Amino acid sequence: MCYQVPAMLLPGVTLVISPLISLMRDQVQTLVKNGVPAAFINSSLTEAQWQKAVGNARAGLYKIIYIAPERLLSPSMLDLAQALQFSLIAVDESHCISQWGQDFRPAYLDIPKFVDALPTRPMLAGFTATATPRVRDDIVATLGLQNPLVTVTGFDRPNLYFEVKQPKDKYAALSTCLKENDGCGVVYCSTRKEVESVAERLQNDGYAATRYHAGLPDAERSRAQDDFLYDRAKIIVATNAFGMGIDKSNVRFVVHYNMPQNVESYYQEAGRAGRDGLPADCVLFYARKDINTALFLINQSENSDEITRNKQLLNQMERYCETDGCLRRYMLHYFGEKTEDDCENCGNCNGNFDESDVTVDAQKLLSHVLRLNNAGKRFMFTHTADIIQGKSEDFTDLSTFGIMKGMPRGFIRKLVNRLTALGYLHDDDYLSVTPKVSEVLRGGVKVTMRGRKPDTPERQRKEQTAGSAKYAVSNELLAKLKALRLAIAREENVPAFVIFSDATLVDMCGKHPRSKVEFLSVSGVGQVKLERYGERFLALLRWCNSANQKSQEPTGTSCS
Ligand code: ZN
């Protein structure tokens, strides 16, 4: 909507710079289905296809052209660019331009050079769903935007239910999730090995699951992706190589089997759930071990700036996992959106906590940070904790060295979060005490902290009821509409959600249109889709509505 609709209204051509072939392919497929002339130019084209696309572009047959950033400065593209009149250049996934973004892509830095080579400068716009204020500033500066309009429409996705679990047995916890939520979903793992093992266990347990990671042959990868898109596999187990640009709207859950390396990645991956606006679950399984895996991966880099940057981002991710406050609020704050209210609709808001007195531990930790600060040192959490746990090789003379030896690291992390929330510590990547610290150190002020109670049977029952209520959208009519959609999708060889999204079918159930005019009032139905599919859906709706249901069912619904 952000750039395709403007592209339709503007004269000339809109060029969309997009990072992924699958993303371009899906968007062009959907555009063409909706009657918009569009094409993509990337390395997947043969020489003949490229020539044809260029010929059509020169003949003015396209309104929207997608291109990979690596192609921008190729002589043939620069040549084509002289002949076309671009009204708008849309930079999709524009966080890829920033080193602070989670998917930095050096070719994005070619965009300003390409724009400079054009006969006239078109309108330039960047779009992203996950940019912190720091990344936003990078986008504006690197694209060389002049006095730009910066719009942040809000990061909140109220239909997503966020939850962090710390299960002893992750696979058992995954099985429970799958029993509660029987829609399509993604299970993200941090390593290829884990992808293989989780996918195999799920298949052995009878789930229609497939796997995806960068180590698989291209053919197997694209088959796995298609199986998931076309609903042949309900579950895809994948590394973070899967998903950018996957526009499947009916993903009902995203489970993270391991903690990702930063909040941006997490929010982008989890955000692939519920794109149709219907309820969906985003569950993160967290274990302290995940931090070591993430640190190992981060330390593979040879660039020390990058390592420091990534450790800071990891620190923020860990805080999300350890917080006992509202998860949605944490996320919104992270992306620079201020809200003080709890959402009352996340795992922590609905969590079962008890409160304990941690004053003595708080005093130990605060006096430790105070001593470091007095010595002119401000360290990140990891180093600070290493010293107080006696795991460090420096500061062995400090009186607080090793005074929290043997304490679980997760507890210390939680305590830092709690003391930061209470205003005794600053944790802006580096830890320091605030003037308020004397209230606790001199005694008098008690510090308490909430801890998650182990799941009681009663709590689990409640969760299950809430879970099934959330998915009460399904009924007989919806099942029939879905069956017809699937039949048409198979005839046209496209994923079902390209025909209509789940949300459209739900709206169709609610509105129960009887005429073409009424059919147009269904959310997600436009003129082109009315003409293509209206008759068949209306026939089915009329048949479902008729008193004599024994009559012959319209063709194409036999899958139900
Ligand atoms: Zn909440």
XYZ file of C-alpha atoms and ligand atoms in Angstrom:
561
model
C 0.000 0.000 0.000
C 2.855 2.375 0.810
C 4.468 2.290 -2.611
C 2.263 0.239 -4.910
C -0.717 2.580 -4.579
C 1.412 5.718 -5.192
C 2.954 3.899 -8.164
C -0.515 3.499 -9.683
C -1.353 7.176 -9.187
C 1.939 8.669 -10.392
C 2.855 9.118 -14.060
C 5.772 7.082 -15.386
C 7.403 4.118 -13.729
C 8.093 3.264 -10.107
C 11.337 1.430 -9.417
C 11.307 -0.754 -6.322
C 14.682 -1.764 -4.896
C 14.178 -5.010 -3.067
C 16.680 -7.318 -1.358
C 15.293 -10.734 -2.209
C 14.312 -12.641 -5.322
C 11.463 -14.447 -3.548
C 10.078 -11.136 -2.329
C 10.097 -9.671 -5.830
C 8.550 -12.791 -7.332
C 5.701 -12.894 -4.796
C 4.913 -9.207 -5.087
C 4.966 -9.226 -8.884
C 2.762 -12.347 -8.901
C 0.239 -10.658 -6.608
C 0.347 -7.382 -8.583
C -0.291 -9.143 -11.872
C -3.185 -11.078 -10.254
C -4.628 -7.714 -9.261
C -4.309 -6.395 -12.804
C -1.214 -4.199 -12.329
C 1.504 -4.449 -15.019
C 4.735 -5.240 -13.147
C 8.007 -7.110 -13.629
C 11.257 -7.861 -11.855
C 14.864 -7.689 -12.959
C 17.281 -9.893 -11.047
C 19.801 -12.683 -11.417
C 17.067 -15.326 -11.759
C 16.279 -14.144 -15.326
C 17.850 -15.778 -18.376
C 19.415 -13.531 -21.012
C 16.298 -13.909 -23.189
C 13.954 -13.078 -20.287
C 16.098 -10.071 -19.424
C 15.939 -8.797 -23.019
C 12.181 -9.259 -23.073
C 11.729 -7.433 -19.740
C 13.932 -4.580 -20.952
C 12.020 -4.378 -24.250
C 8.689 -4.234 -22.425
C 10.051 -1.634 -20.007
C 11.215 0.547 -22.902
C 7.804 0.172 -24.535
C 6.242 1.554 -21.357
C 4.347 -1.637 -20.533
C 5.160 -1.646 -16.804
C 4.010 0.607 -13.986
C 6.257 -1.049 -11.415
C 9.696 -2.598 -11.886
C 11.471 -4.478 -9.099
C 15.245 -4.667 -9.054
C 17.941 -6.159 -6.806
C 20.398 -3.547 -5.437
C 23.359 -5.441 -6.949
C 21.967 -4.771 -10.449
C 21.634 -0.996 -10.114
C 25.087 -0.019 -11.357
C 25.283 -2.587 -14.164
C 25.809 -0.884 -17.563
C 22.605 -2.334 -19.002
C 20.526 -1.020 -16.106
C 22.159 2.408 -16.217
C 21.401 2.462 -19.938
C 17.756 1.492 -19.387
C 17.450 4.079 -16.621
C 18.309 6.877 -19.090
C 15.360 5.844 -21.269
C 12.718 5.567 -18.537
C 11.054 8.282 -16.555
C 11.074 7.224 -12.897
C 8.551 9.074 -10.748
C 9.388 7.222 -7.585
C 12.211 5.049 -6.335
C 11.017 2.972 -3.409
C 13.697 1.351 -1.273
C 12.086 -1.642 0.376
C 13.500 -3.153 3.572
C 15.527 0.039 3.789
C 17.036 -0.918 7.175
C 19.468 -2.994 5.045
C 21.283 0.291 4.362
C 22.393 0.671 7.997
C 25.129 -1.170 9.812
C 22.864 -0.886 12.841
C 20.141 -2.791 10.989
C 20.096 -6.552 11.407
C 20.480 -7.268 7.676
C 23.123 -4.823 6.470
C 23.598 -5.223 2.709
C 26.570 -3.339 1.204
C 24.912 -3.057 -2.262
C 22.305 -0.734 -0.707
C 25.079 1.855 -0.513
C 25.022 1.964 -4.355
C 21.548 3.516 -4.353
C 22.729 7.159 -4.008
C 25.226 6.610 -6.876
C 22.450 5.227 -9.074
C 20.142 8.135 -8.255
C 22.927 10.618 -9.049
C 23.324 9.019 -12.489
C 19.681 9.650 -13.447
C 18.785 12.549 -15.788
C 16.370 13.951 -13.185
C 16.109 13.135 -9.526
C 12.863 11.253 -8.785
C 11.055 11.098 -5.486
C 12.929 8.752 -3.157
C 11.306 6.822 -0.324
C 12.539 4.190 2.118
C 10.290 1.636 3.799
C 10.983 -0.705 6.673
C 9.020 -2.461 9.367
C 11.831 -2.631 11.903
C 13.980 0.441 12.425
C 15.126 1.895 15.698
C 15.617 5.691 15.800
C 19.334 5.090 15.116
C 18.586 3.100 11.934
C 16.060 5.699 10.782
C 18.718 8.411 10.997
C 21.082 6.218 8.967
C 18.473 5.732 6.229
C 17.849 9.472 5.886
C 21.569 10.294 5.824
C 22.724 7.532 3.477
C 19.936 7.983 0.930
C 20.705 11.698 1.021
C 17.046 12.556 1.594
C 16.451 16.291 1.548
C 14.159 17.605 4.263
C 12.213 14.322 4.222
C 8.868 13.472 5.713
C 9.546 10.802 8.345
C 6.486 8.801 9.291
C 6.354 6.118 11.940
C 2.945 4.516 11.923
C 3.485 2.559 15.102
C 5.079 -0.763 15.820
C 2.234 -2.236 17.801
C 0.553 -5.284 16.291
C -2.293 -5.899 18.744
C -3.276 -9.211 17.155
C 0.100 -10.755 18.078
C 0.356 -12.461 21.457
C 3.950 -12.328 22.714
C 5.259 -14.818 25.222
C 8.663 -15.866 26.580
C 9.009 -19.341 28.038
C 11.975 -20.923 29.743
C 11.092 -24.602 29.315
C 13.280 -27.379 30.673
C 12.355 -29.505 27.657
C 11.973 -27.318 24.570
C 10.595 -30.034 22.338
C 7.881 -30.917 24.858
C 7.007 -27.217 25.067
C 6.821 -27.045 21.258
C 4.468 -30.041 21.193
C 2.212 -28.269 23.681
C 2.212 -25.121 21.504
C 1.281 -27.165 18.437
C -1.629 -28.770 20.284
C -2.929 -25.343 21.277
C -2.487 -23.785 17.851
C -3.204 -25.969 14.845
C -2.697 -23.349 12.104
C 0.327 -22.809 9.839
C 3.510 -21.724 11.560
C 7.247 -21.204 11.532
C 9.701 -22.677 14.058
C 12.979 -20.741 14.014
C 16.183 -22.411 15.253
C 19.598 -20.767 15.476
C 21.632 -23.566 13.862
C 21.216 -25.864 10.867
C 21.792 -28.877 13.103
C 18.912 -27.909 15.342
C 16.660 -27.321 12.290
C 17.400 -30.844 11.091
C 16.737 -32.454 14.440
C 13.529 -30.552 15.277
C 12.097 -31.114 11.771
C 12.849 -34.815 11.968
C 11.212 -35.205 15.381
C 8.114 -33.363 14.196
C 7.866 -35.548 11.082
C 8.253 -38.672 13.210
C 5.456 -37.405 15.422
C 3.185 -37.145 12.388
C 3.278 -33.402 11.706
C 3.317 -32.086 8.126
C 6.626 -30.296 8.715
C 9.397 -29.276 6.340
C 12.856 -27.772 6.854
C 14.774 -24.825 5.435
C 18.331 -23.583 5.877
C 21.125 -22.187 3.731
C 22.990 -25.522 3.706
C 20.317 -27.296 1.674
C 20.432 -27.525 -2.140
C 18.541 -24.705 -3.924
C 15.932 -27.104 -5.274
C 15.097 -28.491 -1.847
C 14.930 -25.004 -0.370
C 12.528 -23.686 -2.935
C 10.410 -26.833 -2.677
C 10.226 -26.424 1.115
C 9.248 -22.784 0.750
C 6.549 -23.620 -1.809
C 5.211 -26.486 0.317
C 4.758 -24.013 3.136
C 3.299 -21.235 0.953
C 0.856 -23.632 -0.711
C -0.201 -25.105 2.676
C 1.125 -28.586 1.843
C 3.426 -28.321 4.867
C 1.788 -26.652 7.848
C 5.028 -26.165 9.738
C 8.383 -24.985 8.452
C 11.424 -25.416 10.709
C 14.073 -22.944 9.589
C 17.091 -20.835 10.350
C 16.880 -17.068 9.890
C 17.721 -17.692 6.198
C 13.986 -18.228 5.760
C 11.356 -15.603 5.649
C 12.479 -12.196 4.484
C 9.853 -11.183 1.996
C 7.609 -14.136 2.672
C 4.209 -12.550 2.463
C 2.116 -15.523 3.548
C -0.733 -13.892 5.379
C -2.168 -16.834 7.315
C 0.816 -17.712 9.551
C -0.835 -18.413 12.908
C 2.290 -18.828 15.042
C 6.026 -18.170 15.060
C 7.976 -20.119 17.658
C 11.608 -19.243 18.327
C 13.287 -22.408 19.545
C 16.366 -20.310 20.425
C 16.832 -16.682 21.339
C 17.753 -14.560 18.259
C 20.758 -12.238 18.350
C 18.871 -8.960 18.466
C 15.433 -7.492 18.988
C 15.173 -6.253 15.378
C 15.578 -9.787 14.018
C 13.177 -11.113 16.594
C 10.482 -8.570 15.836
C 10.858 -9.028 12.100
C 10.745 -12.829 12.302
C 7.940 -12.938 14.868
C 6.090 -10.305 12.830
C 5.604 -12.823 10.015
C 2.742 -14.161 12.110
C -0.755 -12.758 11.703
C -0.263 -10.492 8.690
C -3.959 -10.900 7.949
C -4.745 -9.172 11.262
C -6.226 -12.291 12.871
C -4.844 -13.506 16.233
C -1.456 -15.204 16.140
C 1.108 -16.372 18.701
C 4.767 -15.335 18.957
C 6.492 -17.562 21.472
C 10.168 -17.450 22.350
C 11.840 -20.396 24.101
C 14.710 -19.016 26.060
C 17.614 -20.819 27.707
C 20.780 -19.284 29.128
C 22.676 -21.562 26.749
C 21.281 -19.536 23.810
C 23.407 -16.581 24.904
C 26.598 -18.600 24.564
C 25.555 -19.747 21.079
C 24.788 -16.151 20.087
C 28.121 -14.914 21.496
C 29.940 -17.639 19.600
C 28.287 -16.561 16.338
C 28.961 -12.867 17.035
C 32.638 -13.537 17.769
C 33.088 -15.104 14.311
C 33.381 -11.604 12.870
C 36.803 -10.128 12.232
C 35.565 -6.599 12.665
C 35.864 -5.540 16.304
C 33.425 -2.628 15.910
C 30.868 -5.033 14.577
C 31.437 -7.399 17.498
C 30.936 -4.604 20.029
C 27.808 -3.401 18.224
C 26.344 -6.889 18.069
C 27.079 -7.562 21.742
C 25.172 -4.417 22.652
C 22.231 -5.575 20.545
C 22.399 -9.033 22.146
C 22.300 -7.386 25.555
C 18.954 -5.781 24.668
C 17.595 -9.103 23.404
C 18.575 -10.802 26.648
C 16.771 -8.104 28.607
C 13.597 -8.831 26.649
C 13.852 -12.492 27.661
C 14.516 -11.707 31.294
C 12.040 -8.906 31.852
C 9.035 -9.536 34.049
C 7.310 -6.431 32.698
C 4.954 -6.192 29.728
C 6.653 -7.682 26.653
C 4.783 -5.486 24.185
C 5.765 -2.341 26.061
C 9.402 -3.449 26.072
C 9.291 -3.909 22.309
C 7.571 -0.563 21.672
C 10.103 1.274 23.854
C 12.900 -0.422 21.979
C 11.662 0.980 18.689
C 11.282 4.426 20.211
C 7.541 4.391 20.847
C 6.654 5.606 24.306
C 3.854 3.960 26.218
C 3.498 3.470 29.951
C 0.550 1.081 29.871
C 0.737 -2.686 30.179
C -0.975 -4.432 27.263
C -2.773 -7.011 29.457
C -2.416 -9.346 26.487
C 1.055 -10.889 26.579
C 2.668 -13.776 28.411
C 4.040 -11.513 31.129
C 0.873 -9.474 31.653
C -1.038 -12.748 32.018
C 1.850 -14.404 33.845
C 1.700 -16.003 37.229
C 4.392 -14.333 39.330
C 5.318 -14.220 42.987
C 7.319 -11.506 44.684
C 10.461 -11.963 46.798
C 12.760 -9.689 48.828
C 16.111 -9.263 47.057
C 17.448 -6.288 49.037
C 20.731 -7.930 50.086
C 21.571 -9.010 46.536
C 20.610 -5.560 45.258
C 23.018 -3.981 47.766
C 25.851 -6.266 46.621
C 25.258 -5.476 42.968
C 24.820 -1.724 43.396
C 27.947 -1.367 45.536
C 29.831 -3.377 42.907
C 28.775 -1.039 40.088
C 29.438 1.979 42.336
C 32.985 0.791 43.036
C 33.656 0.267 39.343
C 32.238 3.711 38.531
C 34.352 5.296 41.271
C 37.387 3.671 39.645
C 36.380 5.430 36.414
C 35.005 2.251 34.772
C 31.678 1.645 33.073
C 31.274 -1.827 31.600
C 28.592 -3.662 29.723
C 26.507 -6.174 31.635
C 28.585 -9.223 30.684
C 31.863 -7.897 32.006
C 30.282 -6.394 35.112
C 28.679 -9.740 35.919
C 31.884 -11.663 35.203
C 33.703 -9.642 37.857
C 31.034 -9.962 40.554
C 30.863 -13.698 39.854
C 34.649 -14.050 40.101
C 34.964 -15.172 36.470
C 37.104 -12.287 35.325
C 40.879 -11.973 35.210
C 40.907 -8.287 36.066
C 39.648 -6.386 39.096
C 40.500 -9.319 41.349
C 41.433 -6.791 44.084
C 38.039 -5.129 44.046
C 36.194 -5.854 47.299
C 33.121 -6.981 45.375
C 35.075 -9.431 43.190
C 33.332 -12.801 43.342
C 30.719 -11.826 45.949
C 27.938 -13.281 43.807
C 29.841 -16.398 42.864
C 27.573 -19.315 42.025
C 24.478 -17.158 41.525
C 22.607 -17.950 38.290
C 23.524 -15.406 35.610
C 19.846 -15.057 34.705
C 19.102 -13.867 38.241
C 21.799 -11.177 38.026
C 20.456 -10.066 34.644
C 16.951 -9.806 36.108
C 18.252 -7.887 39.080
C 19.975 -5.365 36.785
C 16.728 -4.936 34.856
C 14.782 -4.459 38.051
C 17.243 -1.919 39.494
C 17.223 -0.063 36.170
C 13.417 0.038 36.194
C 13.483 1.366 39.784
C 15.905 4.113 38.794
C 18.999 2.947 40.713
C 20.998 1.991 37.616
C 21.476 3.335 34.100
C 21.851 0.582 31.536
C 22.455 2.413 28.273
C 24.729 -0.395 27.041
C 27.149 0.449 29.915
C 26.188 0.174 33.562
C 26.360 3.065 36.010
C 24.668 3.975 39.279
C 22.331 6.936 39.751
C 22.334 9.372 42.723
C 19.320 7.444 44.112
C 21.566 4.470 44.869
C 22.203 5.560 48.487
C 18.557 4.799 49.342
C 19.330 1.099 48.996
C 22.985 1.077 50.083
C 22.395 2.956 53.334
C 19.496 0.686 54.152
C 15.893 1.588 54.628
C 14.564 0.938 51.142
C 13.553 -2.635 50.412
C 13.905 -4.075 46.878
C 11.530 -6.781 45.698
C 11.452 -8.708 42.458
C 8.865 -10.824 40.715
C 9.681 -14.355 39.621
C 7.704 -16.606 37.307
C 5.950 -19.403 39.189
C 6.262 -22.857 37.696
C 3.195 -23.625 35.560
C 0.420 -25.082 37.660
C -2.127 -27.444 36.092
C -4.829 -24.818 36.615
C -2.833 -22.187 34.736
C -2.254 -24.556 31.818
C -5.953 -25.281 31.577
C -6.744 -21.577 31.512
C -4.231 -21.017 28.742
C -5.769 -23.751 26.648
C -9.256 -22.309 26.974
C -7.991 -18.881 26.042
C -6.118 -20.410 23.103
C -9.117 -22.176 21.633
C -11.322 -19.106 22.120
C -8.852 -17.042 20.098
C -9.291 -19.324 17.109
C -13.044 -19.575 17.268
C -13.204 -17.966 13.782
C -13.469 -21.382 12.177
C -16.875 -22.752 11.249
C -18.456 -24.856 8.566
C -18.880 -22.017 6.091
C -15.313 -20.816 6.541
C -14.076 -24.341 5.889
C -16.075 -24.461 2.645
C -14.777 -21.069 1.518
C -11.224 -22.194 2.275
C -11.753 -25.377 0.282
C -12.967 -23.389 -2.728
C -10.002 -21.029 -2.378
C -7.623 -23.983 -2.309
C -9.254 -25.524 -5.394
C -8.865 -22.250 -7.338
C -5.288 -21.805 -6.064
C -4.420 -25.279 -7.394
C -5.988 -24.526 -10.777
C -3.976 -21.315 -11.047
C -0.877 -22.760 -9.409
C -0.502 -19.978 -6.853
C -0.543 -20.036 -3.025
C -4.037 -19.905 -1.555
C -3.508 -16.549 0.189
C -2.854 -14.912 -3.196
C -6.510 -15.623 -4.127
C -7.942 -14.247 -0.851
C -6.455 -13.812 2.633
C -7.930 -15.596 5.657
C -9.163 -12.212 6.865
C -11.107 -11.746 3.612
C -12.759 -15.151 4.003
C -13.655 -14.393 7.626
C -15.175 -11.089 6.514
C -17.022 -12.937 3.761
C -18.498 -15.290 6.381
C -19.624 -12.324 8.435
C -21.099 -10.271 5.582
C -22.448 -13.203 3.593
C -22.773 -11.254 0.318
C -25.523 -12.268 -2.124
C -24.777 -9.980 -5.064
C -21.731 -8.636 -6.869
C -22.240 -5.241 -5.248
C -22.320 -6.814 -1.786
C -19.312 -8.959 -2.673
C -17.321 -5.787 -3.375
C -17.952 -4.622 0.194
C -15.931 -7.567 1.558
C -12.537 -6.404 2.830
C -9.803 -7.380 0.367
C -12.088 -7.654 -2.701
C -11.513 -5.243 -5.577
C -12.912 -5.056 -9.108
C -10.377 -7.483 -10.577
C -10.914 -10.129 -7.914
C -14.682 -9.657 -8.142
C -14.526 -10.431 -11.859
C -12.133 -13.348 -11.462
C -13.596 -15.138 -8.467
C -16.901 -13.444 -7.599
C -19.160 -15.864 -9.475
C -17.765 -18.995 -7.869
C -17.720 -17.660 -4.323
C -21.197 -16.176 -4.693
C -22.474 -19.500 -6.039
C -21.059 -21.286 -3.016
C -22.462 -18.711 -0.597
C -25.894 -18.951 -2.222
C -25.760 -22.720 -2.061
C -24.801 -22.661 1.629
C -27.641 -20.257 2.249
C -30.339 -22.182 0.435
C -32.807 -24.141 2.522
C -32.347 -27.247 0.457
C -28.758 -28.136 1.184
C -29.205 -31.568 -0.273
C -28.957 -30.103 -3.745
C -25.773 -30.548 -5.728
C -22.779 -28.753 -4.205
C -21.083 -26.356 -6.652
C -17.985 -27.807 -8.237
C -14.557 -27.106 -6.812
C -15.439 -27.557 -3.148
C -15.019 -31.286 -2.927
C -11.823 -30.949 -0.863
C -13.873 -30.183 2.251
Zn 1.810 -7.057 28.114
